[in-house]
Coordinates of C-alpha atoms and ligand atoms in Angstrom, one line a residue:
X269 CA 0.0 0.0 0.0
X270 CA 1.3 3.4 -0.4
X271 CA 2.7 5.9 2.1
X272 CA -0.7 6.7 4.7
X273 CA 0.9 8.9 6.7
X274 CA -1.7 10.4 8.9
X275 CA -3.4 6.8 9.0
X276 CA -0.2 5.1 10.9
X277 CA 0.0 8.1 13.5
X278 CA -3.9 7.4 13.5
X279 CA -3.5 3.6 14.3
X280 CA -0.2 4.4 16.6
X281 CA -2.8 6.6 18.9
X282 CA -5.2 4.4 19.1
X283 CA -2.6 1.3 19.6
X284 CA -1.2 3.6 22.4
X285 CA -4.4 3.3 24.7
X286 CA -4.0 6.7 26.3
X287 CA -5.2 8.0 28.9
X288 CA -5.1 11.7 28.2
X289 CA -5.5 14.7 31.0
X290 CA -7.1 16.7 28.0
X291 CA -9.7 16.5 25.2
X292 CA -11.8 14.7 24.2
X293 CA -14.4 14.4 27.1
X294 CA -14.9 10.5 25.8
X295 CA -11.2 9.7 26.7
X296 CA -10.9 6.9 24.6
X297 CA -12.3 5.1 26.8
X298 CA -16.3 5.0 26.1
X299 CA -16.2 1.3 25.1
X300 CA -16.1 0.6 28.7
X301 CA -17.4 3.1 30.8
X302 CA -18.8 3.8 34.1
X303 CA -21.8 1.8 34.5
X304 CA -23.8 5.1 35.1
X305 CA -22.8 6.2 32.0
X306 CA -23.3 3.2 30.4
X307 CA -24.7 3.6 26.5
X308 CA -23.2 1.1 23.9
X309 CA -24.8 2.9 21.5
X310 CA -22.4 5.9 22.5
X311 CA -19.6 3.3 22.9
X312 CA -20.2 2.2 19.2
X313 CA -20.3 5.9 17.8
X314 CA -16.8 7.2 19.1
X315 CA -15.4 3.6 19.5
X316 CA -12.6 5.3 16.5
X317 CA -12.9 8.9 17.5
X318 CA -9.2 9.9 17.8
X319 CA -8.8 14.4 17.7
X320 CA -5.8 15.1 16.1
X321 CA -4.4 17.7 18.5
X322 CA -3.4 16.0 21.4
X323 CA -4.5 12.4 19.8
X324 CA -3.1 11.6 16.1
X325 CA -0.3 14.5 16.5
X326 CA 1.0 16.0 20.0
X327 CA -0.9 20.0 20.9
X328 CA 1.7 21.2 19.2
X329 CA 1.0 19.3 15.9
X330 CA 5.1 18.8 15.8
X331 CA 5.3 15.8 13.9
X332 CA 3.4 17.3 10.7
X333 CA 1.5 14.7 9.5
X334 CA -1.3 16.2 8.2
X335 CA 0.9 18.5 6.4
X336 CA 2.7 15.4 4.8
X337 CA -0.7 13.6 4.1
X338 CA -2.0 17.1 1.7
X339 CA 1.0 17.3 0.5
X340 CA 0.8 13.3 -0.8
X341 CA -2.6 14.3 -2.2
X342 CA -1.3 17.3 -4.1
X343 CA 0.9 14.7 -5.8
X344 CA -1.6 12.4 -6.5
X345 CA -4.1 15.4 -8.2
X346 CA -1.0 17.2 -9.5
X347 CA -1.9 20.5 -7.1
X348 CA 1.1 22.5 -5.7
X349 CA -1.0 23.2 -2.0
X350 CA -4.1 20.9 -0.7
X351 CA -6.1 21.4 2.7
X352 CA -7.8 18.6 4.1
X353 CA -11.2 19.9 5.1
X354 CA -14.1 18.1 7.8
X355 CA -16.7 20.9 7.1
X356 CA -17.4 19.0 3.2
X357 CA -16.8 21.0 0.1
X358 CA -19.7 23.6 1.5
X359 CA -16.3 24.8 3.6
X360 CA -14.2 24.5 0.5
X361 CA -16.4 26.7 -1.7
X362 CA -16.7 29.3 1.2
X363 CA -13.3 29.2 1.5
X364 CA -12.4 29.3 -2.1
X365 CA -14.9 32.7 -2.0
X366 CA -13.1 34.2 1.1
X367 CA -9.5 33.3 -0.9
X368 CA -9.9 35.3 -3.9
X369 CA -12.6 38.1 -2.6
X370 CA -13.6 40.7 -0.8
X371 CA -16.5 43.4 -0.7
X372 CA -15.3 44.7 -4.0
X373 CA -14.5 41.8 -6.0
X374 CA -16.9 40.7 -8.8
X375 CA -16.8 37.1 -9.7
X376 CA -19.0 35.6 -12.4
X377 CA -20.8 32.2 -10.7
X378 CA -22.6 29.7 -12.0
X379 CA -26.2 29.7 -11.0
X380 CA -26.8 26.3 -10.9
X381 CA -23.8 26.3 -8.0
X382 CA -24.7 24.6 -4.4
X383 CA -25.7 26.9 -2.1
X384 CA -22.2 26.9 -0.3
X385 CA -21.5 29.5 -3.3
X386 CA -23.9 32.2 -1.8
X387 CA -22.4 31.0 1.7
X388 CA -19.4 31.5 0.0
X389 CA -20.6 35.0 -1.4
X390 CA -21.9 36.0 2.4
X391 CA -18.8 35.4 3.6
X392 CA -16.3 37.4 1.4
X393 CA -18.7 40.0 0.4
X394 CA -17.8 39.5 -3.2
X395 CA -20.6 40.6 -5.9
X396 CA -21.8 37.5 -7.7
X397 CA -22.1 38.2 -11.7
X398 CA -24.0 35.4 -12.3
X399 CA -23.4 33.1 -15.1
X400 CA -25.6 30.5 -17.1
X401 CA -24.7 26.8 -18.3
X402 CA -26.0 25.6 -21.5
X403 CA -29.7 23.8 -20.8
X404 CA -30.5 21.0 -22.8
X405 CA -33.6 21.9 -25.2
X406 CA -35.4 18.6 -24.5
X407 CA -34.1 17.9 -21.2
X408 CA -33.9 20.8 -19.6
X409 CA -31.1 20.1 -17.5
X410 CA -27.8 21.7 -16.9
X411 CA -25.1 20.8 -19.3
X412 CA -22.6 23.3 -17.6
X413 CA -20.4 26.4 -18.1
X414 CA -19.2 26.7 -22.1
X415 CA -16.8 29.2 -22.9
X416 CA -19.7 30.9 -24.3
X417 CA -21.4 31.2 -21.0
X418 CA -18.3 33.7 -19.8
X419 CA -18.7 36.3 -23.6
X420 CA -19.1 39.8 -22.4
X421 CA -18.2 39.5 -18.6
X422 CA -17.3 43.1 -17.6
X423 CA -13.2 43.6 -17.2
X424 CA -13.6 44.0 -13.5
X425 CA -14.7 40.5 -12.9
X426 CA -12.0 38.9 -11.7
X427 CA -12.8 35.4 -11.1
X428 CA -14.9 32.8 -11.8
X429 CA -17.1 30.2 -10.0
X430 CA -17.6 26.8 -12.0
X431 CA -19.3 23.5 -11.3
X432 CA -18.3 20.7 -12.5
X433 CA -19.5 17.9 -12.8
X434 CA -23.1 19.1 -12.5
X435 CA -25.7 17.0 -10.0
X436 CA -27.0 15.4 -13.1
X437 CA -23.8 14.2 -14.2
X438 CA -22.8 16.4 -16.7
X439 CA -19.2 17.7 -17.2
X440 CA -17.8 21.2 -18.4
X441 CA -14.8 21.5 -20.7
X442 CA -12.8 22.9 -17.7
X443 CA -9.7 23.3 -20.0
X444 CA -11.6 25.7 -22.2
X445 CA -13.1 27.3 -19.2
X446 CA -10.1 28.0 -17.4
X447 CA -8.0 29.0 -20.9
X448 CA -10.6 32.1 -21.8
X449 CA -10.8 32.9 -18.0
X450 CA -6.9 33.0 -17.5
X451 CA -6.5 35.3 -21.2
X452 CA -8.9 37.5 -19.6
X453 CA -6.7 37.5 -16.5
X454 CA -9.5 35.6 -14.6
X455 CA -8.8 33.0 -11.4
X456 CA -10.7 29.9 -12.0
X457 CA -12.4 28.1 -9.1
X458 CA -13.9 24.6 -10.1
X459 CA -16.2 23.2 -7.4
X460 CA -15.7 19.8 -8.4
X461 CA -17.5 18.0 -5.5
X462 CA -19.0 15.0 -7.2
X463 CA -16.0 14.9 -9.1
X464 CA -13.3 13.4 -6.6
X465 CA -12.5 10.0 -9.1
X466 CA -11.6 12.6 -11.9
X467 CA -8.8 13.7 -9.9
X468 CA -7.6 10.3 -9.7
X469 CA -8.3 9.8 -14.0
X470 CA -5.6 11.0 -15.8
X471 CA -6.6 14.3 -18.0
X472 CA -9.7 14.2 -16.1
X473 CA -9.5 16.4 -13.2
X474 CA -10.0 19.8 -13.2
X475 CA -6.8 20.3 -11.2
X476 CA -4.6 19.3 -14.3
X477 CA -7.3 20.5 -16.5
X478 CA -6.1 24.5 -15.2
X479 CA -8.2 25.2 -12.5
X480 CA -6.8 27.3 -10.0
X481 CA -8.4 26.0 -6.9
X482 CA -10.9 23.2 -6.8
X483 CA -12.9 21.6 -4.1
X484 CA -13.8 17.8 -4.0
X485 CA -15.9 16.0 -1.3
X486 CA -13.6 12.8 -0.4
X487 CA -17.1 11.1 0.8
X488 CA -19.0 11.6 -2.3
X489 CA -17.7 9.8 -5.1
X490 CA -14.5 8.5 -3.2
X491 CA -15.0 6.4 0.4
X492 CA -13.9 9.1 2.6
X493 CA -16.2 9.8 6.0
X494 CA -18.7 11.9 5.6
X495 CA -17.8 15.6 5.5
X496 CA -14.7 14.8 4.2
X497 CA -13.0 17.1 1.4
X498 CA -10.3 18.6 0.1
X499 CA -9.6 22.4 -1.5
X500 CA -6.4 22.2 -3.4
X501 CA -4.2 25.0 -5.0
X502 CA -1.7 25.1 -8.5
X503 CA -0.3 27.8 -10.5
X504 CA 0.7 31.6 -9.8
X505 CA -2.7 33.1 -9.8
X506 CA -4.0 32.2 -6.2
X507 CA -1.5 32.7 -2.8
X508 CA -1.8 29.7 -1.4
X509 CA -1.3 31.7 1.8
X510 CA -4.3 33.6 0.9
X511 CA -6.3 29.9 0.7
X512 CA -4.6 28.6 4.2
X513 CA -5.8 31.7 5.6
X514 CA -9.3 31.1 4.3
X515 CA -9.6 27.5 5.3
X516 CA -8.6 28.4 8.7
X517 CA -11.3 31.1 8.8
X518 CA -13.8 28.9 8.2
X519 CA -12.3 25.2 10.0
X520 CA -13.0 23.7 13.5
X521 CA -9.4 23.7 15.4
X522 CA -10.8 20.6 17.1
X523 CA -10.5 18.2 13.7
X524 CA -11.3 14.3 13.8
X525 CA -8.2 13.1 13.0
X526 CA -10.6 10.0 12.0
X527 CA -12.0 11.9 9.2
X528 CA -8.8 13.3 8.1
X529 CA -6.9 10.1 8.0
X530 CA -9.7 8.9 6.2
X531 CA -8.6 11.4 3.2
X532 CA -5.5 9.9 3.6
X533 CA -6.6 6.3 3.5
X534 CA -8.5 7.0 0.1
X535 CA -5.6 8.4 -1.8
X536 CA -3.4 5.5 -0.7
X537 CA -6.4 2.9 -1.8
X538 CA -6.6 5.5 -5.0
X539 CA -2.9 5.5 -5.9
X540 CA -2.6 1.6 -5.2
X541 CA -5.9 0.2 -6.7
X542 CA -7.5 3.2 -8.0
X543 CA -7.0 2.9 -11.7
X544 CA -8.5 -1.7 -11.8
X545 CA -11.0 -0.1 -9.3
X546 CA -12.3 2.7 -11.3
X547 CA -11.9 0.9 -15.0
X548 CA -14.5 -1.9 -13.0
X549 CA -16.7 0.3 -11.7
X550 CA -17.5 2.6 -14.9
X551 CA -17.4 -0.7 -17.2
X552 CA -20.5 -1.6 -14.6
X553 CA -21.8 1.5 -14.8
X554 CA -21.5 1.7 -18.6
X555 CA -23.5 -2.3 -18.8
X556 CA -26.4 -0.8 -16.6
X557 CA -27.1 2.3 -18.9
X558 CA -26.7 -0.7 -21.8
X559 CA -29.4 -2.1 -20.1
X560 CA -31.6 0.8 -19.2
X561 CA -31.5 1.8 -23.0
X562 CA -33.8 -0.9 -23.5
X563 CA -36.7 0.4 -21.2
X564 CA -38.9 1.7 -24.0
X565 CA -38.9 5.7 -23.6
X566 CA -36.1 5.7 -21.2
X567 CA -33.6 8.3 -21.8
X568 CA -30.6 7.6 -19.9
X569 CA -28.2 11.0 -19.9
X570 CA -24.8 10.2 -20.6
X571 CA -22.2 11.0 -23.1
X572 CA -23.8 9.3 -25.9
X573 CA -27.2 10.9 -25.8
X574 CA -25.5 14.3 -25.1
X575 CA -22.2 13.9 -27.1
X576 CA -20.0 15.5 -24.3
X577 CA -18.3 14.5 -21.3
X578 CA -20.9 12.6 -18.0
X579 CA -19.4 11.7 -15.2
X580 CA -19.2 7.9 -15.7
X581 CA -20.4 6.9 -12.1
X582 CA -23.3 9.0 -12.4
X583 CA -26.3 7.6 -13.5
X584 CA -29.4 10.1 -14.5
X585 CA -32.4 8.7 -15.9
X586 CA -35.0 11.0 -18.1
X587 CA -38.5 9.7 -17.5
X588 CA -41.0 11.6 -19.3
X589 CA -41.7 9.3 -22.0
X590 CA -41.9 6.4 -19.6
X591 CA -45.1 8.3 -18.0
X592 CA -42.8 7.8 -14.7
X593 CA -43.3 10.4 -12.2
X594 CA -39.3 10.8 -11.1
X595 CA -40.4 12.0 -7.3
X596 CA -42.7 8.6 -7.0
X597 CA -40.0 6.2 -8.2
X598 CA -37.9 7.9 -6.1
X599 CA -40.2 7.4 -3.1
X600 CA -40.6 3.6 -4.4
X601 CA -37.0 3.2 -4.3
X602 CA -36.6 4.5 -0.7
X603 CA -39.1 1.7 0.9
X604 CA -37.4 -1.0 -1.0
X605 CA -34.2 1.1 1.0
X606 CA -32.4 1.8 -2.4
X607 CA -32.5 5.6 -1.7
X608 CA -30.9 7.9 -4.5
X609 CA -29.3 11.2 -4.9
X610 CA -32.3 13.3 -6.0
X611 CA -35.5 13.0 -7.9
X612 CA -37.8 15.8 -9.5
X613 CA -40.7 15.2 -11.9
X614 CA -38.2 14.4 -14.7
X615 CA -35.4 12.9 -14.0
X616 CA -33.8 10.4 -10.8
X617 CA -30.1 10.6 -10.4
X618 CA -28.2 7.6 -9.1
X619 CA -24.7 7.7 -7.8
X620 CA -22.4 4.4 -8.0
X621 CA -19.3 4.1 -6.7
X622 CA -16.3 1.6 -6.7
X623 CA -17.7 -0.3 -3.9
X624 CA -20.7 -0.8 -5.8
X625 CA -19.7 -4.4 -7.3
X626 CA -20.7 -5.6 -10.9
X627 CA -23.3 -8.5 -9.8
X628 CA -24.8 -5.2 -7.9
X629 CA -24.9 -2.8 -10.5
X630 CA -26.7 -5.4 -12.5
X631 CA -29.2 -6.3 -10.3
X632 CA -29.7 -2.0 -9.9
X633 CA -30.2 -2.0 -13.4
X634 CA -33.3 -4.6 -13.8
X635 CA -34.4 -3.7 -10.8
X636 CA -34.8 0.2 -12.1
X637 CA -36.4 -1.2 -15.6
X638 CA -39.0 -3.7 -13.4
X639 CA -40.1 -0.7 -11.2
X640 CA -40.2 1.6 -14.1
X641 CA -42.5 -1.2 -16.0
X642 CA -44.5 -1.5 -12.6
X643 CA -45.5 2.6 -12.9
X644 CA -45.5 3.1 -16.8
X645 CA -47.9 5.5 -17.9
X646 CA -48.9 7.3 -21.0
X647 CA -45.8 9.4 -22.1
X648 CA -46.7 13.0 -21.0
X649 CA -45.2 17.0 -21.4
X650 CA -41.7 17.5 -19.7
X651 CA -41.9 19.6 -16.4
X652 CA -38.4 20.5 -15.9
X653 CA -36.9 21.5 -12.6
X654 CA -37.2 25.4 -12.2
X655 CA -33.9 25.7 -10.5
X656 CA -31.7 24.5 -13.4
X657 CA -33.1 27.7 -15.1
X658 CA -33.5 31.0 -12.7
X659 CA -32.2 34.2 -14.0
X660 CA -32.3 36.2 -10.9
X661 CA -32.6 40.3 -10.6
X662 CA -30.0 40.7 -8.0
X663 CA -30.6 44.4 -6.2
X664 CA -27.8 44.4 -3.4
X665 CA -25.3 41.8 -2.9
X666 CA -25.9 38.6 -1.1
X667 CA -24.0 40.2 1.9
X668 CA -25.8 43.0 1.9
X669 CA -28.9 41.3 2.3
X670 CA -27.8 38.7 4.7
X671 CA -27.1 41.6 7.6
X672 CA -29.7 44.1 6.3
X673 CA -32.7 44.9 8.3
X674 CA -35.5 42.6 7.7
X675 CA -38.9 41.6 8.0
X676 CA -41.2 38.6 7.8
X677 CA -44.9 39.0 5.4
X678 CA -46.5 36.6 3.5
X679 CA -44.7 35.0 0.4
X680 CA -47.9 35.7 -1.8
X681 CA -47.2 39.4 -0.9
X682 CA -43.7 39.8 -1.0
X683 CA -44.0 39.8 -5.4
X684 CA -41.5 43.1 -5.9
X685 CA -39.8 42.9 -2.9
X686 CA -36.1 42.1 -2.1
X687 CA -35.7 38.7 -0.4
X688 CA -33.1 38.3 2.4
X689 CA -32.9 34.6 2.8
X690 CA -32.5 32.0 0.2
X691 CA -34.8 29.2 -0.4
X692 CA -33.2 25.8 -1.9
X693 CA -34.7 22.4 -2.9
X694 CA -32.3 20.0 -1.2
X695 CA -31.3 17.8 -2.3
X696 CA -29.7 19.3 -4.8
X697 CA -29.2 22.6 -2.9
X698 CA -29.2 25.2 -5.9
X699 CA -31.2 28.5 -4.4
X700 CA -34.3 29.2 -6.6
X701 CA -34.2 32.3 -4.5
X702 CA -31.0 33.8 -2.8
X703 CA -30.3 36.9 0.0
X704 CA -30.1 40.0 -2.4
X705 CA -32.7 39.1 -5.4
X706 CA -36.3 40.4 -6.4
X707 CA -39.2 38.2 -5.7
X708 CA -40.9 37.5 -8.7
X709 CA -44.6 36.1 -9.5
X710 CA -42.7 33.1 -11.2
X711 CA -39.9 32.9 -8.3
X712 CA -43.3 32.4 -5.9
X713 CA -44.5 30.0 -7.9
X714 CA -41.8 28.0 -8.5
X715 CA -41.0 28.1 -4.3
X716 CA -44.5 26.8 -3.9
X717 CA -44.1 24.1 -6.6
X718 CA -40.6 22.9 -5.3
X719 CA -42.5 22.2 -1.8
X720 CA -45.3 20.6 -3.2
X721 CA -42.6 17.7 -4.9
X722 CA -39.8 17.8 -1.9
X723 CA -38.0 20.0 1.2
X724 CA -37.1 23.5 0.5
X725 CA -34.5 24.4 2.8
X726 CA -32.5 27.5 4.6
X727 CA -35.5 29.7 4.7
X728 CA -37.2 30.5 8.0
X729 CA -40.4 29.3 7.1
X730 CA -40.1 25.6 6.1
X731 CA -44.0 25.9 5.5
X732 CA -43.2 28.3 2.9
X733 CA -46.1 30.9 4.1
X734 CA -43.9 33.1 4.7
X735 CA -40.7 35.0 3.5
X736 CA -38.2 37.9 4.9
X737 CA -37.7 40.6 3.0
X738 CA -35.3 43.7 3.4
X739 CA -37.1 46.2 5.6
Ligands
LIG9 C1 -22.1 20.8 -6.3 C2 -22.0 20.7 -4.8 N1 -21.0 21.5 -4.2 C3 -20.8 21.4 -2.9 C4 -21.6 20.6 -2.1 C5 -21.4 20.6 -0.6 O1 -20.7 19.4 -0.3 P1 -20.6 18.9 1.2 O2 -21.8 18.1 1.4 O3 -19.4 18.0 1.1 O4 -20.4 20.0 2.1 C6 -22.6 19.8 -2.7 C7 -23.5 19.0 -1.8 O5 -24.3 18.3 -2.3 C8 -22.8 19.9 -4.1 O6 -23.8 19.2 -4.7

């Protein structure tokens, strides 16, 4: 196996049995406890909870391993600075904001970015110029940022926010993106969360592909904990002080040194049987869209139907013509307890991994065509997801907005007004509505609509009744 630094101070710590005079309260000894505080479910949940101050490393971190395990992943993704991150990409974009801006920085962002990007926004006070991926016609979903998307950004833009791949799979041509942002003089930050496996593909990541600083989520498409991600740096344009700075803004000093040497652990398991691992995996994946391209009506999204680069572990099915309802195949799939990444009217997304072995991914795959048989309908009109398409009117910047003066009325009232919170179908978390922008009749409607199918989140008023506005 490769060089795991962080994991062998990990497993020295916990082979040490200590009995620290310090943090954490659990002591490493929950497994057996007083009987008055007896709770094996406890014991089971921070049974491998070892801090890294004080745990993994000394207080003083002196022995560097963390340092030594980003710099191991910078040579694995071909970055020149990486930070190992517990708060998920969500810290990594608002880091990546907070890096390159401040109050009067303008960056162009793609609107169909997570919502960590308007955290992200909030945070640095930078003015979003937002930015529109292509939309497939029939479809309707995001295809992502084409050069095109960037023609006639203002000279005084100065960077700008891409994401890539999309939710749905789909993959912008990051080299191109980052080429006409750096001849304009531009920083390029790639918010490559579902992306992690591409770092580990040669020619594939958006690290090699230009980008200045990109964020991946080590627990998404990799085997990391959850929360687990990593921002990483190359080239001239970003100080990499500048980033450190950021991520400390914005991290816990109390890490899991768990959840970081689980980082570690994947690129070691990456570097040592990444490249039989992944090749297995998308040849699965690639035999159940084979499959699924039977199911009369079916559209399964990938780089054949949409002659550009998917995300070969994602899996996005287009139901429409099926007479499927995506949201009650969805629902059907979570009782059976094969729960997947998002559903709207149109379209279910399904993220496989490499643990996900062949037999599996073909039992997925008829299992997908027999529960679409079992709810085939009539083949009816596309209702595309309205957040894959908002054009907002933004009237102060998301910062503004977040610390202005506010007040709560009715949403049905609030047409004309300027919202101050954001509201966000999660999953997939892309604001309809964020701090800063008009309320529209359409934005209302499209709130109101988004509740009906699933959770809109981050607003005050999960019922949706109500809204605040900027006083
Ligand atoms: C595109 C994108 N970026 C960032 C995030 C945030 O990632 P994390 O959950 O690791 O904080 C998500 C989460 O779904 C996402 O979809």
């Amino acid at each position: 196996m490769a060089e795991q630094p962080l994991v062998e101070a990990w497993e020295t710590a916990r082979d040490k049995r200590m009995r620290p005079l310090q943090v954490p309260g659990h002591k490493y000894r929950y497994s057996r406890p007083d009987p008055a505080l007896d709770s094996p479910e406890l014991a089971a949940l921070v049974r491998d909870d070892i801090s890294l101050q004080g745990g993994a490393d000394d207080n003083y971190l002196r022995s560097k391993v963390l340092e030594r395990a980003e710099a191991l992943w910078s040579a694995s993704v071909g970055a020149d600075h990486s930070r190992f991150l517990v708060g998920g990409s969500s810290q990594g974009n608002i880091a990546s904001f907070t890096a390159i801006g401040g109050p009067d920085v303008q960056v162009a962002v793609d609107r169909t970015s997570h919502r960590s990007a308007l955290a992200g926004l909030v945070v640095s006070g930078a003015m979003p110029v937002w930015v529109y991926p292509r939309i497939h016609p029939d479809l309707g979903l995001p295809l992502g940022l084409g050069p095109g998307s960037l023609d006639g950004l203002s000279p005084a833009v100065t960077a700008v926010f891409a994401t890539t791949p999309s939710y749905v799979g789909t993959i912008a041509d990051v080299a191109a993106l980052s080429g006409s942002a750096h001849a304009e003089g531009r920083v390029l930050i790639v918010d490559q969360a579902w992306g992690a496996h591409l770092g580990f593909m040669p020619g594939r990541g958006a690290v090699e592909l230009g980008a200045d600083i990109v964020t991946t989520s080590v627990h998404k498409a990799l085997m990391g904990y959850s929360q687990t991600a990593v921002t990483s740096v190359r080239g001239p344009r970003v100080n990499a002080e500048r980033l450190d700075r950021a991520v400390d803004l914005t991290a816990t000093t109390s890490p899991s040194a768990t959840l970081l040497a689980s980082i570690d652990a994947t690129r070691a398991v990456m570097e040592t049987h990444g490249p039989v691992a992944l090749e297995r995996a998308i040849a699965s994946v690639a035999q159940m869209r084979v499959r699924l391209r039977k199911v009369p009506g079916l559209v399964v999204v990938d780089e054949l139907e949409l002659d550009q680069p998917c995300d070969p572990l994602k899996l996005t099915l287009w139901l429409p013509r099926t007479g499927v309802n995506g949201s009650v195949l969805a629902e059907a799939l979570w009782q059976r307890g094969n729960g997947v990444e998002t559903a709207d009217t149109d379209s279910i997304v399904v993220t496989m991994s490499m643990l996900d072995e062949p037999d599996f991914c073909r039992e997925v795959a008829d299992m997908l065509a027999a529960v679409i048989e079992a709810q085939r309908g009539p083949a009816r009109v596309p209702a595309p997801a309205a957040l894959w398409h908002v054009v907002p009117d933004v009237v102060v910047s998301p910062r503004e907005a977040y610390f202005a003066e506010r007040r709560r009325v009715p949403l049905a009232s609030a047409i004309g007004e300027v919202s101050a919170e954001q509201f966000c179908p999660y999953p997939p978390g892309v604001p309809l509505l964020g701090p800063g922008e008009r309320v529209t009749a359409q934005i209302v409607e499209d709130i109101t609509q988004a509740g009906r199918i699933g959770r809109v989140a981050y607003c005050g008023d999960p019922s949706l009744q109500t809204i605040e506005i900027l006083a």
